[in-house]
C-alpha cells in the first residue's frame, strides 16, 4: 500500500490513525482466531485467519485487508482489546 494512503487512513470508530500489523502481531491475532477467541464489533466470531490487516492506535480494533482491499466497515472490525466509545456512540448515549 502506498505511503500517502497510510497517512490518511483512520479508524472509522476511534478516528485515530491506522498502521499495518507486523508479522508477530498478525500471527498472535491469527492464533486467537484459531481458538475462537475473537469476534467482530457486530458479535460474529472470526473464523478465517488474516493475511494482512490494519490496527488502530489504541490497538483495540483490527481491520482485515483482503486482496489488497482494506475492509473499514465499523461492524466488521475485529475486537482485540478494550474498545473506546466512538464519537457517534457518545452522541447516541447523550440523547
CSV table of N, CA and C in Angstrom, one decimal:
chain,number,residue,atom,x,y,z
A,1,UNK,N,0.8,-1.2,0.0
A,1,UNK,CA,0.0,0.0,0.0
A,1,UNK,C,0.9,1.2,0.0
A,2,UNK,N,0.5,2.2,-0.8
A,2,UNK,CA,1.3,3.4,-0.9
A,2,UNK,C,1.3,4.2,0.4
A,3,UNK,N,2.4,4.9,0.7
A,3,UNK,CA,2.6,5.6,1.9
A,3,UNK,C,1.5,6.7,2.1
A,4,UNK,N,1.2,7.4,1.0
A,4,UNK,CA,0.2,8.5,1.2
A,4,UNK,C,-1.1,8.0,1.6
A,5,UNK,N,-1.5,6.8,1.2
A,5,UNK,CA,-2.7,6.2,1.6
A,5,UNK,C,-2.7,5.9,3.1
A,6,UNK,N,-1.6,5.3,3.6
A,6,UNK,CA,-1.5,5.1,5.0
A,6,UNK,C,-1.5,6.3,5.9
A,7,UNK,N,-1.1,7.4,5.3
A,7,UNK,CA,-1.1,8.7,6.1
A,7,UNK,C,-2.5,9.2,6.3
A,8,UNK,N,-3.4,8.9,5.4
A,8,UNK,CA,-4.8,9.5,5.5
A,8,UNK,C,-5.8,8.5,6.1
A,9,UNK,N,-5.5,7.2,6.2
A,9,UNK,CA,-6.4,6.2,6.7
A,9,UNK,C,-6.6,6.4,8.2
A,10,UNK,N,-7.9,6.3,8.6
A,10,UNK,CA,-8.2,6.5,10.0
A,10,UNK,C,-9.2,5.4,10.4
A,11,UNK,N,-9.2,5.0,11.6
A,11,UNK,CA,-10.1,4.1,12.2
A,11,UNK,C,-11.5,4.7,12.2
A,12,UNK,N,-12.5,4.1,11.5
A,12,UNK,CA,-13.8,4.8,11.5
A,12,UNK,C,-14.5,4.8,12.8
A,13,UNK,N,-14.0,4.1,13.8
A,13,UNK,CA,-14.7,4.1,15.1
A,13,UNK,C,-14.0,5.1,16.0
A,14,UNK,N,-12.7,5.0,16.1
A,14,UNK,CA,-12.0,5.9,17.1
A,14,UNK,C,-11.4,7.2,16.4
A,15,UNK,N,-11.4,7.2,15.1
A,15,UNK,CA,-10.9,8.3,14.3
A,15,UNK,C,-9.4,8.5,14.5
A,16,UNK,N,-8.7,7.5,15.0
A,16,UNK,CA,-7.2,7.5,15.1
A,16,UNK,C,-6.5,6.9,13.9
A,17,UNK,N,-5.2,7.2,13.7
A,17,UNK,CA,-4.5,6.6,12.6
A,17,UNK,C,-4.5,5.1,12.7
A,18,UNK,N,-4.3,4.5,11.5
A,18,UNK,CA,-4.2,3.0,11.4
A,18,UNK,C,-2.8,2.7,10.9
A,19,UNK,N,-2.3,1.6,11.4
A,19,UNK,CA,-1.0,1.1,10.9
A,19,UNK,C,-1.1,-0.4,10.5
A,20,UNK,N,-0.2,-0.8,9.7
A,20,UNK,CA,-0.1,-2.2,9.2
A,20,UNK,C,0.3,-3.0,10.4
A,21,UNK,N,-0.3,-4.2,10.5
A,21,UNK,CA,0.1,-5.1,11.6
A,21,UNK,C,1.5,-5.7,11.2
A,22,UNK,N,2.4,-5.9,12.2
A,22,UNK,CA,3.6,-6.5,11.9
A,22,UNK,C,3.4,-8.0,11.9
A,23,UNK,N,4.3,-8.8,11.4
A,23,UNK,CA,4.1,-10.3,11.3
A,23,UNK,C,3.9,-10.9,12.7
A,24,UNK,N,4.6,-10.5,13.7
A,24,UNK,CA,4.4,-11.1,15.0
A,24,UNK,C,3.0,-10.9,15.6
A,25,UNK,N,2.5,-9.7,15.5
A,25,UNK,CA,1.2,-9.3,16.0
A,25,UNK,C,0.1,-10.0,15.1
A,26,UNK,N,0.4,-10.1,13.8
A,26,UNK,CA,-0.6,-10.8,12.9
A,26,UNK,C,-0.7,-12.3,13.3
A,27,UNK,N,0.5,-12.9,13.6
A,27,UNK,CA,0.5,-14.3,14.0
A,27,UNK,C,-0.3,-14.5,15.3
A,28,UNK,N,0.0,-13.6,16.3
A,28,UNK,CA,-0.7,-13.6,17.6
A,28,UNK,C,-2.2,-13.5,17.4
A,29,UNK,N,-2.7,-12.6,16.6
A,29,UNK,CA,-4.1,-12.5,16.3
A,29,UNK,C,-4.7,-13.7,15.6
A,30,UNK,N,-3.9,-14.2,14.7
A,30,UNK,CA,-4.4,-15.5,14.0
A,30,UNK,C,-4.5,-16.6,15.0
A,31,UNK,N,-3.6,-16.7,15.9
A,31,UNK,CA,-3.7,-17.8,17.0
A,31,UNK,C,-4.9,-17.6,17.8
A,32,UNK,N,-5.3,-16.4,18.1
A,32,UNK,CA,-6.5,-16.1,18.8
A,32,UNK,C,-7.8,-16.4,18.0
A,33,UNK,N,-7.7,-16.2,16.7
A,33,UNK,CA,-8.8,-16.5,15.8
A,33,UNK,C,-8.9,-18.0,15.7
A,34,UNK,N,-7.8,-18.8,15.7
A,34,UNK,CA,-7.9,-20.2,15.6
A,34,UNK,C,-8.6,-20.9,16.7
A,35,UNK,N,-8.5,-20.3,17.9
A,35,UNK,CA,-9.2,-20.9,19.1
A,35,UNK,C,-10.5,-20.2,19.4
A,36,UNK,N,-11.0,-19.4,18.4
A,36,UNK,CA,-12.4,-18.9,18.5
A,36,UNK,C,-12.5,-17.8,19.5
A,37,UNK,N,-11.4,-17.1,19.8
A,37,UNK,CA,-11.4,-16.1,20.9
A,37,UNK,C,-11.8,-14.7,20.4
A,38,UNK,N,-11.8,-14.4,19.1
A,38,UNK,CA,-12.1,-13.1,18.6
A,38,UNK,C,-13.4,-13.0,17.9
A,39,UNK,N,-14.0,-11.8,18.0
A,39,UNK,CA,-15.3,-11.5,17.3
A,39,UNK,C,-15.2,-10.1,16.7
A,40,UNK,N,-16.2,-9.8,15.8
A,40,UNK,CA,-16.3,-8.5,15.3
A,40,UNK,C,-17.1,-7.6,16.2
A,41,UNK,N,-17.1,-6.3,15.9
A,41,UNK,CA,-17.9,-5.4,16.7
A,41,UNK,C,-19.4,-5.8,16.6
A,42,UNK,N,-19.8,-6.5,15.6
A,42,UNK,CA,-21.2,-6.9,15.5
A,42,UNK,C,-21.5,-8.2,16.2
A,43,UNK,N,-20.5,-8.8,16.8
A,43,UNK,CA,-20.6,-10.0,17.5
A,43,UNK,C,-20.4,-11.3,16.8
A,44,UNK,N,-20.0,-11.3,15.6
A,44,UNK,CA,-19.7,-12.5,14.8
A,44,UNK,C,-18.3,-13.0,15.2
A,45,UNK,N,-18.2,-14.3,15.4
A,45,UNK,CA,-17.0,-14.9,15.7
A,45,UNK,C,-16.1,-15.0,14.4
A,46,UNK,N,-14.9,-14.6,14.5
A,46,UNK,CA,-14.0,-14.6,13.4
A,46,UNK,C,-13.4,-16.0,13.2
A,47,UNK,N,-13.5,-16.5,12.0
A,47,UNK,CA,-13.1,-17.9,11.8
A,47,UNK,C,-11.9,-18.0,10.7
A,48,UNK,N,-11.8,-17.0,9.9
A,48,UNK,CA,-10.8,-17.0,8.9
A,48,UNK,C,-9.5,-16.3,9.3
A,49,UNK,N,-8.3,-16.9,9.2
A,49,UNK,CA,-7.1,-16.2,9.5
A,49,UNK,C,-6.9,-15.0,8.6
A,50,UNK,N,-6.2,-14.0,9.1
A,50,UNK,CA,-5.9,-12.8,8.4
A,50,UNK,C,-4.6,-13.0,7.6
A,51,UNK,N,-4.6,-12.4,6.4
A,51,UNK,CA,-3.4,-12.4,5.6
A,51,UNK,C,-2.6,-11.1,5.8
A,52,UNK,N,-3.4,-10.0,6.1
A,52,UNK,CA,-2.8,-8.7,6.4
A,52,UNK,C,-3.9,-7.9,7.0
A,53,UNK,N,-3.5,-6.9,7.8
A,53,UNK,CA,-4.6,-6.1,8.5
A,53,UNK,C,-4.0,-4.8,9.0
A,54,UNK,N,-4.9,-3.9,9.3
A,54,UNK,CA,-4.5,-2.6,10.0
A,54,UNK,C,-5.0,-2.7,11.4
A,55,UNK,N,-4.3,-2.0,12.3
A,55,UNK,CA,-4.7,-1.9,13.7
A,55,UNK,C,-4.8,-0.4,14.0
A,56,UNK,N,-5.8,-0.1,14.9
A,56,UNK,CA,-5.9,1.3,15.3
A,56,UNK,C,-4.8,1.7,16.3
A,57,UNK,N,-4.8,3.0,16.6
A,57,UNK,CA,-3.7,3.5,17.5
A,57,UNK,C,-3.8,2.9,18.9
A,58,UNK,N,-5.0,2.7,19.4
A,58,UNK,CA,-5.1,2.1,20.8
A,58,UNK,C,-5.0,0.6,20.8
A,59,UNK,N,-4.8,0.0,19.6
A,59,UNK,CA,-4.6,-1.4,19.4
A,59,UNK,C,-5.8,-2.2,20.0
A,60,UNK,N,-7.0,-1.7,19.7
A,60,UNK,CA,-8.2,-2.3,20.1
A,60,UNK,C,-9.0,-2.9,19.0
A,61,UNK,N,-8.8,-2.4,17.8
A,61,UNK,CA,-9.6,-2.8,16.6
A,61,UNK,C,-8.7,-3.2,15.5
A,62,UNK,N,-9.0,-4.3,14.8
A,62,UNK,CA,-8.2,-4.7,13.6
A,62,UNK,C,-9.1,-4.7,12.4
A,63,UNK,N,-8.6,-4.2,11.3
A,63,UNK,CA,-9.4,-4.2,10.0
A,63,UNK,C,-8.7,-5.1,9.0
A,64,UNK,N,-9.3,-6.1,8.6
A,64,UNK,CA,-8.8,-7.1,7.6
A,64,UNK,C,-8.5,-6.4,6.3
A,65,UNK,N,-7.4,-6.9,5.6
A,65,UNK,CA,-7.1,-6.5,4.2
A,65,UNK,C,-7.3,-7.8,3.4
A,66,UNK,N,-8.2,-7.8,2.5
A,66,UNK,CA,-8.4,-8.9,1.6
A,66,UNK,C,-8.2,-8.5,0.2
A,67,UNK,N,-7.3,-9.3,-0.5
A,67,UNK,CA,-7.0,-8.9,-1.9
A,67,UNK,C,-6.5,-7.5,-2.0
A,68,UNK,N,-5.7,-7.0,-1.1
A,68,UNK,CA,-5.2,-5.6,-1.1
A,68,UNK,C,-6.3,-4.6,-0.9
A,69,UNK,N,-7.5,-5.0,-0.4
A,69,UNK,CA,-8.5,-4.0,-0.2
A,69,UNK,C,-8.9,-4.0,1.3
A,70,UNK,N,-8.6,-2.9,2.0
A,70,UNK,CA,-9.0,-2.9,3.4
A,70,UNK,C,-10.5,-2.8,3.7
A,71,UNK,N,-11.0,-3.6,4.6
A,71,UNK,CA,-12.4,-3.5,5.0
A,71,UNK,C,-12.5,-2.6,6.2
A,72,UNK,N,-13.0,-1.4,6.0
A,72,UNK,CA,-13.1,-0.4,7.1
A,72,UNK,C,-14.5,-0.3,7.5
A,73,UNK,N,-15.3,-1.3,7.3
A,73,UNK,CA,-16.7,-1.2,7.8
A,73,UNK,C,-16.7,-1.4,9.3
A,74,UNK,N,-17.2,-0.4,10.1
A,74,UNK,CA,-17.0,-0.5,11.6
A,74,UNK,C,-17.5,-1.8,12.2
A,75,UNK,N,-18.6,-2.3,11.7
A,75,UNK,CA,-19.2,-3.6,12.3
A,75,UNK,C,-18.3,-4.8,12.0
A,76,UNK,N,-17.5,-4.7,11.0
A,76,UNK,CA,-16.6,-5.8,10.6
A,76,UNK,C,-15.3,-5.8,11.3
A,77,UNK,N,-15.0,-4.7,12.0
A,77,UNK,CA,-13.7,-4.6,12.8
A,77,UNK,C,-13.6,-5.7,13.8
A,78,UNK,N,-12.4,-6.3,13.9
A,78,UNK,CA,-12.2,-7.3,14.9
A,78,UNK,C,-11.7,-6.7,16.2
A,79,UNK,N,-12.5,-7.1,17.3
A,79,UNK,CA,-12.1,-6.5,18.6
A,79,UNK,C,-11.0,-7.3,19.2
A,80,UNK,N,-9.9,-6.7,19.4
A,80,UNK,CA,-8.7,-7.4,20.0
A,80,UNK,C,-8.4,-6.8,21.4
A,81,UNK,N,-9.0,-5.8,21.8
A,81,UNK,CA,-8.7,-5.2,23.1
A,81,UNK,C,-9.9,-4.4,23.5
A,82,UNK,N,-9.8,-3.6,24.6
A,82,UNK,CA,-10.9,-2.7,25.1
A,82,UNK,C,-11.1,-1.7,24.0
A,83,UNK,N,-12.3,-1.5,23.6
A,83,UNK,CA,-12.7,-0.5,22.6
A,83,UNK,C,-13.3,0.7,23.2
A,84,UNK,N,-12.6,1.9,22.9
A,84,UNK,CA,-13.2,3.1,23.4
A,84,UNK,C,-14.4,3.4,22.6
A,85,UNK,N,-15.4,4.1,23.2
A,85,UNK,CA,-16.6,4.5,22.5
A,85,UNK,C,-16.3,5.5,21.4
A,86,UNK,N,-17.0,5.3,20.3
A,86,UNK,CA,-16.8,6.2,19.1
A,86,UNK,C,-17.5,7.5,19.4
A,87,UNK,N,-17.2,8.5,18.6
A,87,UNK,CA,-17.9,9.7,18.7
A,87,UNK,C,-19.4,9.6,18.5
A,88,UNK,N,-19.8,8.7,17.5
A,88,UNK,CA,-21.2,8.5,17.2
A,88,UNK,C,-21.9,7.8,18.4
A,89,UNK,N,-21.2,6.8,19.0
A,89,UNK,CA,-21.7,6.1,20.2
A,89,UNK,C,-22.0,7.1,21.3
A,90,UNK,N,-21.1,8.0,21.5
A,90,UNK,CA,-21.2,9.0,22.6
A,90,UNK,C,-22.4,9.9,22.4
A,91,UNK,N,-22.6,10.3,21.1
A,91,UNK,CA,-23.8,11.1,20.7
A,91,UNK,C,-25.1,10.4,21.0
A,92,UNK,N,-25.1,9.1,20.7
A,92,UNK,CA,-26.4,8.3,20.9
A,92,UNK,C,-26.6,8.2,22.4
A,93,UNK,N,-25.6,8.0,23.2
A,93,UNK,CA,-25.8,7.9,24.7
A,93,UNK,C,-26.3,9.2,25.3
A,94,UNK,N,-26.0,10.3,24.7
A,94,UNK,CA,-26.4,11.6,25.3
A,94,UNK,C,-27.8,12.0,25.0
A,95,UNK,N,-28.4,11.3,24.0
A,95,UNK,CA,-29.8,11.6,23.5
A,95,UNK,C,-30.8,11.0,24.4
